[in-house]
Amino acid sequence: MNNIVFKLNNIGKVYNENEKNELTVIKNLNLEIKENEFLCIVGPSGCGKSTLLRILAGLELPTEGEIYYRGKVLRKPTKDIGMVFQNYSLMPWLTVEENIALGLKFQNMPKERQKERVNEYLEMIGLTKFRYSKPYELSGGMQQRVAIARSLANNPDVLLMDEPFGALDAYTRIQLQKELLRIWEKYKKTIVFITHSVDEAVYLADRIILMSRNQGAIEVDIQVDIPRIRDRANPRYAELNQHLLDALEELNKGQ
Amino acid sequence: MGISSNTLINMEKIRKEQGLTWLRMINMIKNNTMENKIRRSISFVAPTIIPLLFIILWELFARKVGNNAILPQVTTVAKHFININADVIGIGSIPKNILYSLVRVFIGYILAIIAGLPLGLLMGYSRRVKGALNLFISLFQPVPAIAWRPLVLGWFGVMSVATIFDLDYGPTYAIMDNFKLSMIFLIFLSAFFPIWGNTMFGVSNVQQVLVESALVLGASKKDIFFHVLLPGAGPNIVNGLKSGLTAAWSCLVAAEMLPGSMSGLGYLISHAYELARMDLIVAGIICIGVIGALFDGIYSRISDKYFSWQRLVR
Ligand SMILES: Nc1ncnc2c1ncn2[C@@H]1O[C@H](COP(=O)(O)OP(=O)(O)OP(=O)(O)O)[C@@H](O)[C@H]1O
Ligand SMILES: [Mg+2]
């Protein structure tokens, strides 16, 4: 059952077209993302990772080529494609439970069922006690948990994540990586995950792609077949880590 | 401090009933200790110290000057607030004049909200509407409302609430005739710009990431407007409403002081001036100040109550 979720055909993205500050970020990019795949995107800063993810979310339209989501051209955001932003994306005026219920409210789900769903996800992220708290009362890690719960409560088909753990300390980050894998296995989502950290990619991904600043070209595209739960002490883990770091360094040299 | 296990169990029960987190519960208990009560009553008294000193200095000076036409004594002014219902200089009591001023302000202010709020929301939301209207409206913004008065008098003349509703002559007419359209229009103008401007600013400054995170949750345009832009702009909107009311209030008093006015706090002051009644002028100024501060206080409370998130957002 290897259905294709996303298919990108010769995607190009030019910002400020026909202006002095015109900038080609992505050119001729081809990519297929399969169902249930955990795809990590790594690459130097400014290479167009976020741009690509925003195109997948329907928040940005490609200036060239087509993007298909489950066989249909994607033109705007949909509730089936969820996204977790790097930080501060919770509605600051809503409580934790209201934030988690937000998507359900947009779908006009009956109040009773909203409540059940919210309880389930509060439990999942272990923040039931904080259901009446406002986002500013939570730590960064807790806020990201809520943001993830908010996306998942909406039961999306795909979850896009743009450096969701980038602003967290090392320990919280590792905790959340574990939680995310657990969630991914339980709910069987397709996940596209951007990270600066090669280690994070190797720990999480089924497949890793490395983008370069050369118009967002995909320089490396590898499957990670280390069994989960991955052990950072495993020699193959270290080897892959090193291989990717070398490739990344090579890319940075070329700039 | 010893707490029996029974107390703890009871506390837990209360906590569950109220749906509080432990943190909240502990904070609530903390706030109720004796020490905190004292601290709170001190913080209640503290803001009155400087005004009291001010009054004492004022009285000392007034006695030294010894001339009520230059600086009236505190007692002469206070008399007006003690005999609050006495008719002053033939224009009715102070409360009656306050009431006229208040009604004028509220009519103009509510009209300004009706026009400014939706227009601000729309212009904050749609770049196209903003592009079309912003320059035009901004041209009027720097003009003080008072500067419109001669023009406005020309347009509306002696039209009042009484004349537009075509009331019969009588006591109601006499009262309603106090609410001249010209004056209401000036109040409208002065309240409109802060309300409109702050609302527009608030809507267009809602964090893009909040809009986008609602979009990926499947929000419609209507959802974005009502569940993201409107609440996100809330603090700025309330701020605009507050500045609008303050502006309306000061504009009103200024307008009432100009010739042609027949009642209200501003008129009371200018008429008292003609009669060299310093004590009444000071009493009028105090009323203006206190009412203005009250308006401000009400909105500050609303801000604190509903928009505490804004100060605390990182
Ligand atoms: N809205 C925009 N308008 C103009 N240029 C943009 C816009 N968004 C991104 N860019 C440019 O596109 C390039 C790629 O940006 P993008 O955010 O996709 O990079 P990134 O790989 O996510 O970088 P980082 O790792 O630092 O987040 C950058 O040079 C950036 O300046
Ligand atoms: Mg980025």
Coordinates of C-alpha atoms and ligand atoms in Angstrom, one line a residue:
Chain A
M1 CA 0.0 0.0 0.0
N2 CA 2.5 2.6 -1.0
N3 CA 0.2 5.3 -2.1
I4 CA 1.7 8.6 -3.2
V5 CA 0.5 11.5 -1.0
F6 CA 2.4 14.3 -2.6
K7 CA 3.7 14.5 -6.1
L8 CA 5.7 17.6 -7.1
N9 CA 6.4 18.1 -10.8
N10 CA 9.2 20.5 -11.7
I11 CA 8.3 22.9 -9.0
G12 CA 9.8 26.3 -9.1
K13 CA 9.4 29.2 -6.6
V14 CA 10.5 32.7 -7.4
Y15 CA 9.9 35.5 -4.8
N16 CA 9.2 39.0 -6.0
E17 CA 9.0 38.0 -9.6
N18 CA 9.9 40.8 -12.1
E19 CA 11.2 43.1 -9.4
K20 CA 14.7 44.3 -8.6
N21 CA 14.9 41.8 -5.7
E22 CA 13.7 38.8 -7.6
L23 CA 15.0 35.6 -6.0
T24 CA 14.8 32.1 -7.3
V25 CA 14.6 29.8 -4.3
I26 CA 13.5 26.6 -5.9
K27 CA 13.9 25.4 -9.4
N28 CA 12.9 22.1 -11.2
L29 CA 12.2 20.2 -8.0
N30 CA 10.7 16.8 -8.3
L31 CA 9.6 14.9 -5.3
E32 CA 7.2 12.1 -4.3
I33 CA 6.2 11.5 -0.7
K34 CA 4.6 8.2 0.2
E35 CA 1.9 7.4 2.6
N36 CA 3.1 6.8 6.2
E37 CA 6.5 8.0 5.3
F38 CA 8.5 9.9 7.9
L39 CA 10.5 12.3 5.7
C40 CA 13.1 14.6 7.1
I41 CA 14.4 17.6 5.2
V42 CA 17.9 18.9 6.1
G43 CA 19.8 21.7 4.5
P44 CA 21.8 24.9 5.1
S45 CA 19.9 27.9 6.3
G46 CA 18.1 29.8 3.5
C47 CA 18.1 26.9 1.1
G48 CA 14.3 26.9 0.8
K49 CA 13.2 24.2 3.3
S50 CA 10.5 26.3 4.8
T51 CA 9.4 27.5 1.3
L52 CA 9.0 23.9 0.2
L53 CA 7.0 23.0 3.3
R54 CA 4.8 26.0 2.8
I55 CA 4.2 24.9 -0.7
L56 CA 3.2 21.4 0.6
A57 CA 0.8 23.1 3.1
G58 CA -0.8 25.1 0.4
L59 CA 0.2 28.3 2.1
E60 CA 2.4 29.3 -0.8
L61 CA 1.8 28.6 -4.5
P62 CA 4.7 27.4 -6.7
T63 CA 5.5 29.9 -9.5
E64 CA 6.2 27.0 -11.8
G65 CA 5.2 23.3 -12.0
E66 CA 2.4 21.5 -10.3
I67 CA 1.9 20.1 -6.9
Y68 CA -0.5 17.2 -6.4
Y69 CA -1.9 16.1 -3.1
R70 CA -3.5 12.7 -3.4
G71 CA -3.8 13.1 -7.2
K72 CA -5.4 16.6 -7.1
V73 CA -3.7 19.9 -7.7
L74 CA -3.2 21.7 -4.4
R75 CA -4.2 25.3 -4.4
K76 CA -4.9 26.3 -0.8
P77 CA -4.5 25.0 2.8
T78 CA -6.8 22.2 3.9
K79 CA -7.6 20.6 7.2
D80 CA -6.1 17.3 5.8
I81 CA -2.7 18.8 5.7
G82 CA -1.7 19.9 9.2
M83 CA 1.3 22.0 10.1
V84 CA 3.3 22.6 13.2
F85 CA 5.3 25.9 13.2
Q86 CA 8.6 26.5 14.9
N87 CA 7.0 28.4 17.8
Y88 CA 4.4 30.8 19.1
S89 CA 1.7 29.6 16.8
L90 CA -0.9 29.0 19.6
M91 CA -3.7 31.6 19.9
P92 CA -2.5 33.5 23.0
W93 CA -6.0 34.4 24.0
L94 CA -7.3 30.8 24.1
T95 CA -6.7 28.3 26.8
V96 CA -4.9 25.1 26.1
E97 CA -8.1 23.1 25.6
E98 CA -9.6 25.8 23.4
N99 CA -6.5 25.8 21.3
I100 CA -6.7 22.1 20.8
A101 CA -10.3 22.3 19.9
L102 CA -9.8 25.1 17.4
G103 CA -9.7 23.0 14.3
L104 CA -12.7 21.0 15.5
K105 CA -14.6 24.2 15.9
F106 CA -13.8 25.2 12.4
Q107 CA -15.2 21.8 11.3
N108 CA -18.4 22.5 13.3
M109 CA -17.9 19.3 15.3
P110 CA -20.6 18.9 18.0
K111 CA -19.4 20.3 21.4
E112 CA -19.6 16.9 23.1
R113 CA -17.4 15.2 20.6
Q114 CA -15.0 18.1 20.6
K115 CA -14.6 17.6 24.4
E116 CA -13.9 13.9 24.0
R117 CA -11.3 14.5 21.3
V118 CA -9.7 17.3 23.4
N119 CA -9.5 15.0 26.4
E120 CA -7.9 12.3 24.4
Y121 CA -5.1 14.6 23.1
L122 CA -4.6 16.3 26.4
E123 CA -3.9 12.9 27.9
M124 CA -1.6 12.0 25.0
I125 CA 0.6 15.0 25.6
G126 CA 0.3 14.7 29.4
L127 CA -1.1 18.2 29.9
T128 CA -4.5 17.5 31.2
K129 CA -3.7 19.5 34.3
F130 CA -3.0 22.5 32.2
R131 CA -6.2 22.5 30.2
Y132 CA -7.3 25.9 31.5
S133 CA -3.9 27.5 31.2
K134 CA -3.1 30.1 28.6
P135 CA -0.1 29.5 26.3
Y136 CA 2.1 32.1 28.1
E137 CA 1.8 30.1 31.3
L138 CA 3.5 27.2 29.6
S139 CA 7.1 26.4 28.8
G140 CA 8.3 26.3 25.2
G141 CA 8.2 22.5 25.2
M142 CA 4.7 22.4 26.6
Q143 CA 3.6 24.9 24.0
Q144 CA 5.0 22.8 21.2
R145 CA 3.2 19.7 22.6
V146 CA 0.0 21.7 22.5
A147 CA 0.7 22.8 19.0
I148 CA 1.2 19.2 18.0
A149 CA -1.9 18.1 19.8
R150 CA -3.9 20.8 18.1
S151 CA -2.8 19.6 14.7
L152 CA -3.4 15.9 15.5
A153 CA -6.8 16.5 17.1
N154 CA -7.9 17.7 13.6
N155 CA -7.0 14.2 12.4
P156 CA -5.0 15.3 9.4
D157 CA -3.8 13.0 6.7
V158 CA -0.3 14.6 6.7
L159 CA 1.6 16.5 9.3
L160 CA 4.1 19.1 8.2
M161 CA 6.6 20.2 10.8
D162 CA 9.0 23.2 10.4
E163 CA 11.8 22.8 13.0
P164 CA 9.2 22.2 15.7
F165 CA 11.8 21.4 18.3
G166 CA 14.3 24.0 17.1
A167 CA 13.8 26.3 20.1
L168 CA 13.9 23.7 22.8
D169 CA 16.7 22.5 25.1
A170 CA 18.4 19.2 24.3
Y171 CA 16.6 17.2 26.9
T172 CA 13.1 18.3 26.0
R173 CA 13.9 17.9 22.4
I174 CA 14.8 14.2 22.8
Q175 CA 11.7 13.7 24.9
L176 CA 9.5 15.2 22.2
Q177 CA 11.3 13.2 19.5
K178 CA 10.3 10.0 21.3
E179 CA 6.8 11.2 21.8
L180 CA 6.5 12.1 18.2
L181 CA 7.6 8.7 17.0
R182 CA 5.1 7.0 19.4
I183 CA 2.3 9.2 18.0
W184 CA 3.4 8.6 14.4
E185 CA 3.3 4.8 15.0
K186 CA 0.0 5.0 16.7
Y187 CA -1.9 7.3 14.3
K188 CA -0.1 6.3 11.1
K189 CA 0.4 9.7 9.6
T190 CA 2.6 10.9 6.8
I191 CA 5.1 13.3 8.3
V192 CA 7.4 15.8 6.6
F193 CA 9.8 17.2 9.2
I194 CA 12.3 20.0 8.7
T195 CA 15.3 20.2 11.0
H196 CA 18.7 21.8 11.2
S197 CA 19.9 18.8 13.2
V198 CA 21.3 15.9 11.2
D199 CA 21.1 13.8 14.4
E200 CA 17.4 14.6 14.8
A201 CA 16.8 13.5 11.2
V202 CA 18.7 10.2 11.6
Y203 CA 16.8 9.5 14.8
L204 CA 13.4 10.2 13.3
A205 CA 13.3 9.6 9.6
D206 CA 12.4 6.8 7.2
R207 CA 13.9 8.9 4.5
I208 CA 16.1 12.0 4.6
I209 CA 16.6 14.5 1.8
L210 CA 19.3 17.1 1.8
M211 CA 18.6 20.3 0.0
S212 CA 21.3 22.7 -1.2
R213 CA 21.2 26.4 -1.6
N214 CA 21.7 25.9 -5.3
Q215 CA 18.1 26.6 -6.2
G216 CA 16.9 24.1 -3.6
A217 CA 18.3 21.1 -5.5
I218 CA 17.9 17.8 -3.7
E219 CA 21.5 16.6 -3.3
V220 CA 21.0 13.5 -1.2
D221 CA 17.9 11.3 -0.9
I222 CA 18.4 8.3 1.3
Q223 CA 16.3 5.7 3.1
V224 CA 17.2 5.1 6.8
D225 CA 16.7 1.4 7.5
I226 CA 18.0 1.4 11.1
P227 CA 15.3 -0.3 13.2
R228 CA 13.5 1.7 15.8
I229 CA 13.8 2.6 18.6
R230 CA 17.1 3.8 17.3
D231 CA 20.1 3.7 19.6
R232 CA 22.5 6.7 19.1
A233 CA 25.3 4.3 20.1
N234 CA 24.6 2.0 17.1
P235 CA 27.6 2.2 14.7
R236 CA 25.3 2.5 11.7
Y237 CA 23.6 5.4 13.3
A238 CA 26.9 7.2 13.8
E239 CA 28.0 6.3 10.3
L240 CA 25.0 7.8 8.7
N241 CA 25.2 10.8 10.9
Q242 CA 28.8 11.4 9.8
H243 CA 28.0 10.8 6.2
L244 CA 25.2 13.4 6.2
L245 CA 27.4 15.9 8.1
D246 CA 30.1 15.5 5.5
A247 CA 27.6 16.0 2.7
L248 CA 26.3 19.1 4.4
E249 CA 29.8 20.5 4.9
E250 CA 30.5 19.9 1.2
L251 CA 27.4 21.9 0.3
N252 CA 28.4 24.8 2.6
K253 CA 31.9 24.8 1.0
G254 CA 30.4 25.1 -2.4
Q255 CA 28.7 28.4 -1.5
Chain B
M1 CA 2.9 25.8 59.4
G2 CA 1.1 22.5 60.0
I3 CA -1.7 21.3 57.7
S4 CA -3.7 18.2 58.7
S5 CA -4.3 15.6 56.1
N6 CA -8.0 16.3 56.5
T7 CA -7.5 19.9 55.4
L8 CA -5.5 18.6 52.4
I9 CA -8.2 16.2 51.4
N10 CA -10.8 19.0 51.7
M11 CA -8.6 21.3 49.6
E12 CA -8.3 18.7 46.9
K13 CA -12.0 18.4 46.8
I14 CA -12.5 22.1 46.4
R15 CA -9.8 22.2 43.8
K16 CA -11.5 19.5 41.8
E17 CA -14.9 21.1 42.1
Q18 CA -13.6 24.4 40.9
G19 CA -11.5 22.8 38.2
L20 CA -8.4 24.6 39.3
T21 CA -4.8 23.5 38.8
W22 CA -2.8 23.1 42.0
L23 CA -0.7 26.1 41.0
R24 CA -3.8 28.3 40.8
M25 CA -5.1 27.0 44.1
I26 CA -1.9 27.7 45.9
N27 CA -1.8 31.2 44.4
M28 CA -5.4 31.8 45.6
I29 CA -4.5 30.7 49.1
K30 CA -1.4 32.8 49.1
N31 CA -3.4 35.9 48.1
N32 CA -5.6 35.5 51.1
T33 CA -2.9 35.5 53.8
M34 CA -2.9 38.4 56.4
E35 CA 0.4 39.8 55.1
N36 CA -1.0 40.0 51.6
K37 CA -4.2 41.7 52.8
I38 CA -2.1 44.4 54.5
R39 CA 0.0 44.7 51.4
R40 CA -3.0 45.1 49.3
S41 CA -4.6 47.7 51.5
I42 CA -1.3 49.7 51.4
S43 CA -1.3 49.6 47.6
F44 CA -4.8 50.8 47.8
V45 CA -3.9 53.8 50.0
A46 CA -0.6 54.7 48.3
P47 CA -2.1 56.4 45.2
T48 CA -4.1 58.8 47.4
I49 CA -1.0 60.2 49.1
I50 CA 0.1 62.5 46.4
P51 CA -3.3 64.0 45.7
L52 CA -3.7 64.6 49.4
L53 CA -0.4 66.4 49.6
F54 CA -1.5 68.4 46.5
I55 CA -4.7 69.5 48.3
I56 CA -2.8 70.5 51.4
L57 CA -0.3 72.6 49.4
W58 CA -3.2 74.1 47.4
E59 CA -5.0 75.2 50.6
L60 CA -1.7 76.7 52.0
F61 CA -1.2 78.7 48.9
A62 CA -4.8 79.8 48.7
R63 CA -4.7 81.1 52.3
K64 CA -1.5 82.9 51.5
V65 CA -2.9 84.5 48.4
G66 CA -6.1 85.3 50.2
N67 CA -8.1 86.1 47.1
N68 CA -10.8 83.8 45.9
A69 CA -10.7 85.3 42.4
I70 CA -7.1 84.1 41.9
L71 CA -7.0 80.9 43.8
P72 CA -10.0 79.7 45.7
Q73 CA -9.7 77.9 49.0
V74 CA -10.3 74.2 49.1
T75 CA -13.3 74.7 51.3
T76 CA -15.1 77.1 48.9
V77 CA -14.6 74.5 46.1
A78 CA -15.6 71.6 48.3
K79 CA -18.9 73.4 49.2
H80 CA -20.0 72.8 45.6
F81 CA -19.6 69.1 46.1
I82 CA -21.3 69.1 49.4
N83 CA -24.4 71.1 48.2
I84 CA -24.2 69.1 45.0
N85 CA -27.8 69.7 44.0
A86 CA -27.7 73.5 44.4
D87 CA -28.4 75.6 41.4
V88 CA -25.1 77.4 40.4
I89 CA -25.0 80.7 38.6
G90 CA -28.5 80.2 37.2
I91 CA -27.7 77.3 34.9
G92 CA -28.8 74.4 37.0
S93 CA -26.9 72.1 39.3
I94 CA -23.5 70.6 38.6
P95 CA -24.9 67.0 38.2
K96 CA -27.4 68.3 35.7
N97 CA -24.7 69.9 33.6
I98 CA -22.6 66.8 33.9
L99 CA -25.5 64.8 32.7
Y100 CA -25.9 67.0 29.6
S101 CA -22.2 66.6 28.8
L102 CA -22.3 62.9 29.3
V103 CA -25.3 62.4 27.1
R104 CA -23.7 64.5 24.3
V105 CA -20.5 62.5 24.6
F106 CA -22.3 59.1 24.5
I107 CA -24.4 60.0 21.4
G108 CA -21.3 61.1 19.5
Y109 CA -19.2 58.3 20.9
I110 CA -21.6 55.6 20.0
L111 CA -21.9 56.9 16.4
A112 CA -18.1 57.0 16.2
I113 CA -18.0 53.3 17.3
I114 CA -20.7 52.4 14.8
A115 CA -18.7 54.0 12.0
G116 CA -15.1 53.5 13.1
L117 CA -15.1 49.9 14.3
P118 CA -16.4 48.2 11.2
L119 CA -14.4 50.5 8.9
G120 CA -11.2 49.8 10.9
L121 CA -11.9 46.1 10.8
L122 CA -12.6 46.1 7.1
M123 CA -9.6 48.2 6.3
G124 CA -7.3 46.1 8.5
Y125 CA -8.6 42.9 6.9
S126 CA -8.6 43.9 3.2
R127 CA -5.6 45.4 1.7
R128 CA -7.6 46.5 -1.3
V129 CA -10.1 48.5 0.8
K130 CA -7.3 50.0 2.8
G131 CA -5.5 51.0 -0.4
A132 CA -8.6 52.7 -1.6
L133 CA -9.6 54.6 1.6
N134 CA -6.6 55.1 3.7
L135 CA -5.1 58.2 2.1
F136 CA -8.5 59.9 2.0
I137 CA -9.3 59.3 5.7
S138 CA -5.8 60.1 6.8
L139 CA -6.1 63.5 5.3
F140 CA -8.7 64.4 7.9
Q141 CA -6.9 62.8 10.9
P142 CA -4.6 65.7 11.8
V143 CA -7.3 68.3 11.8
P144 CA -8.5 68.9 15.4
A145 CA -12.2 68.4 15.6
I146 CA -12.7 71.8 17.0
A147 CA -11.4 73.3 13.8
W148 CA -14.5 72.0 12.0
R149 CA -16.8 73.9 14.3
P150 CA -17.5 76.9 12.1
L151 CA -18.2 74.7 9.1
V152 CA -20.3 72.3 11.1
L153 CA -22.3 75.1 12.6
G154 CA -23.0 76.3 9.1
W155 CA -24.3 72.8 8.1
F156 CA -26.3 71.9 11.1
G157 CA -27.2 75.3 12.5
V158 CA -29.5 74.9 15.5
M159 CA -30.6 71.4 14.6
S160 CA -30.8 69.2 17.6
V161 CA -32.2 65.9 18.7
A162 CA -35.4 67.8 19.4
T163 CA -35.7 69.2 16.0
I164 CA -34.8 66.1 14.0
F165 CA -37.4 64.1 15.9
D166 CA -39.8 67.0 15.4
L167 CA -40.8 67.1 19.1
D168 CA -43.6 69.3 20.3
Y169 CA -42.6 72.3 22.4
G170 CA -42.5 71.4 26.1
P171 CA -40.2 70.1 28.7
T172 CA -38.9 67.2 26.6
Y173 CA -38.2 69.5 23.8
A174 CA -36.3 71.8 26.1
I175 CA -34.1 69.0 27.3
M176 CA -33.6 67.4 23.9
D177 CA -32.7 70.7 22.3
N178 CA -29.6 70.7 24.4
F179 CA -28.2 68.0 22.2
K180 CA -27.2 69.9 19.1
L181 CA -26.1 68.0 16.0
S182 CA -23.2 70.3 15.5
M183 CA -21.7 69.4 18.8
I184 CA -22.5 65.7 18.4
F185 CA -20.7 65.7 15.1
L186 CA -17.6 67.2 16.6
I187 CA -17.5 64.5 19.3
F188 CA -18.1 61.9 16.6
L189 CA -15.1 63.2 14.7
S190 CA -12.8 63.3 17.6
A191 CA -13.7 59.8 18.8
F192 CA -13.7 58.3 15.3
F193 CA -10.0 58.5 14.5
P194 CA -8.6 56.8 17.5
I195 CA -11.2 54.0 17.2
W196 CA -10.8 53.5 13.5
G197 CA -7.0 53.8 13.6
N198 CA -6.3 51.5 16.5
T199 CA -8.8 48.9 15.1
M200 CA -7.1 48.9 11.7
F201 CA -3.7 48.7 13.2
G202 CA -4.8 45.9 15.5
V203 CA -6.2 43.8 12.7
S204 CA -3.4 44.2 10.3
N205 CA -0.8 43.5 13.0
V206 CA -2.1 40.1 14.1
Q207 CA 0.8 37.7 13.7
Q208 CA 0.8 36.1 10.3
V209 CA 1.7 32.7 11.9
L210 CA -1.6 32.8 13.8
V211 CA -3.5 33.3 10.6
E212 CA -1.6 30.6 8.9
S213 CA -2.0 28.1 11.7
A214 CA -5.7 28.7 11.6
L215 CA -5.7 28.2 7.8
V216 CA -3.9 24.8 8.0
L217 CA -6.6 23.8 10.6
G218 CA -9.2 24.3 7.9
A219 CA -10.4 27.8 8.8
S220 CA -12.7 29.6 6.4
K221 CA -12.4 33.3 5.7
K222 CA -15.1 33.9 8.2
D223 CA -13.4 31.8 10.8
I224 CA -10.2 33.7 10.2
F225 CA -12.0 37.0 10.8
F226 CA -14.0 36.0 13.9
H227 CA -11.6 33.6 15.5
V228 CA -8.2 35.1 14.7
L229 CA -8.2 38.7 13.6
L230 CA -11.0 40.0 15.8
P231 CA -9.7 38.5 19.1
G232 CA -6.1 39.1 18.1
A233 CA -6.9 42.8 17.5
G234 CA -8.9 42.9 20.8
P235 CA -6.3 44.7 22.9
N236 CA -5.8 47.4 20.3
I237 CA -9.5 47.8 19.7
V238 CA -10.1 48.4 23.4
N239 CA -7.2 50.8 23.4
G240 CA -8.8 52.6 20.5
L241 CA -12.2 52.7 22.3
K242 CA -10.4 54.1 25.3
S243 CA -8.5 56.8 23.4
G244 CA -11.6 57.6 21.5
L245 CA -13.6 58.2 24.7
T246 CA -10.9 60.4 26.2
A247 CA -10.6 62.4 23.0
A248 CA -14.4 62.8 22.8
W249 CA -14.6 64.0 26.4
S250 CA -11.9 66.6 26.0
C251 CA -13.3 67.8 22.7
L252 CA -16.7 68.1 24.2
V253 CA -15.6 70.3 27.0
A254 CA -13.7 72.5 24.6
A255 CA -16.7 72.7 22.3
E256 CA -19.1 73.6 25.2
M257 CA -16.8 76.5 26.1
L258 CA -17.2 78.2 22.8
P259 CA -20.0 80.8 22.3
G260 CA -23.5 79.5 21.5
S261 CA -23.4 76.8 24.1
M262 CA -26.1 76.8 26.8
S263 CA -25.3 73.9 29.2
G264 CA -22.7 71.4 30.1
L265 CA -19.5 71.3 32.1
G266 CA -17.6 73.4 29.5
Y267 CA -20.3 76.0 29.5
L268 CA -20.3 76.0 33.3
I269 CA -16.7 76.9 33.3
S270 CA -16.8 79.6 30.6
H271 CA -19.9 81.1 32.3
A272 CA -18.2 81.0 35.7
Y273 CA -15.3 82.8 34.1
E274 CA -17.5 85.7 33.0
L275 CA -18.7 86.0 36.5
A276 CA -15.2 85.6 37.9
R277 CA -16.2 82.6 39.9
M278 CA -12.9 80.8 40.3
D279 CA -14.3 78.3 42.8
L280 CA -16.8 77.1 40.2
I281 CA -14.2 76.9 37.5
V282 CA -12.0 74.7 39.8
A283 CA -15.0 72.6 40.7
G284 CA -15.8 72.1 37.0
I285 CA -12.2 71.2 36.2
I286 CA -12.2 68.6 39.0
C287 CA -15.4 67.0 37.5
I288 CA -13.9 66.9 34.0
G289 CA -10.7 65.3 35.4
V290 CA -12.5 62.7 37.6
I291 CA -14.9 61.7 34.9
G292 CA -12.1 61.4 32.3
A293 CA -10.1 59.3 34.7
L294 CA -13.2 57.1 35.4
F295 CA -13.6 56.4 31.7
D296 CA -10.0 55.5 31.5
G297 CA -10.2 53.3 34.5
I298 CA -13.1 51.3 33.2
Y299 CA -11.3 50.5 30.0
S300 CA -8.1 49.7 31.8
R301 CA -10.1 47.2 33.9
I302 CA -11.5 45.6 30.8
S303 CA -8.0 45.4 29.3
D304 CA -6.6 43.8 32.4
K305 CA -9.4 41.3 32.7
Y306 CA -9.7 40.1 29.1
F307 CA -6.4 40.9 27.6
S308 CA -3.8 40.0 30.2
W309 CA -2.4 37.6 27.6
Q310 CA -1.2 40.4 25.6
R311 CA 1.4 41.8 28.0
L312 CA 2.6 38.3 28.8
V313 CA 3.0 37.0 25.3
R314 CA 6.6 36.5 24.6
Ligands
LIG1 N1 8.1 35.8 1.6 C1 9.3 35.9 1.1 N2 9.6 36.9 0.3 C2 10.9 37.0 -0.3 N3 11.8 36.1 0.0 C3 11.6 35.1 0.8 C4 10.3 34.9 1.4 N4 10.4 33.8 2.2 C5 11.6 33.3 2.0 N5 12.3 34.1 1.2 C6 13.7 33.8 0.8 O1 13.8 32.5 0.3 C7 15.0 31.9 0.7 C8 14.6 30.6 1.4 O2 13.9 30.8 2.6 P1 13.4 29.6 3.5 O3 12.7 30.3 4.6 O4 12.6 28.7 2.7 O5 14.8 29.0 3.9 P2 15.0 27.8 5.0 O6 15.7 26.7 4.3 O7 13.8 27.5 5.7 O8 16.0 28.5 6.0 P3 16.1 28.3 7.6 O9 16.8 27.0 7.8 O10 17.0 29.4 8.0 O11 14.8 28.3 8.1 C9 15.7 32.8 1.6 O12 16.8 33.4 0.9 C10 14.7 33.8 2.0 O13 15.3 35.1 2.2
MG2 MG 13.0 27.7 7.7

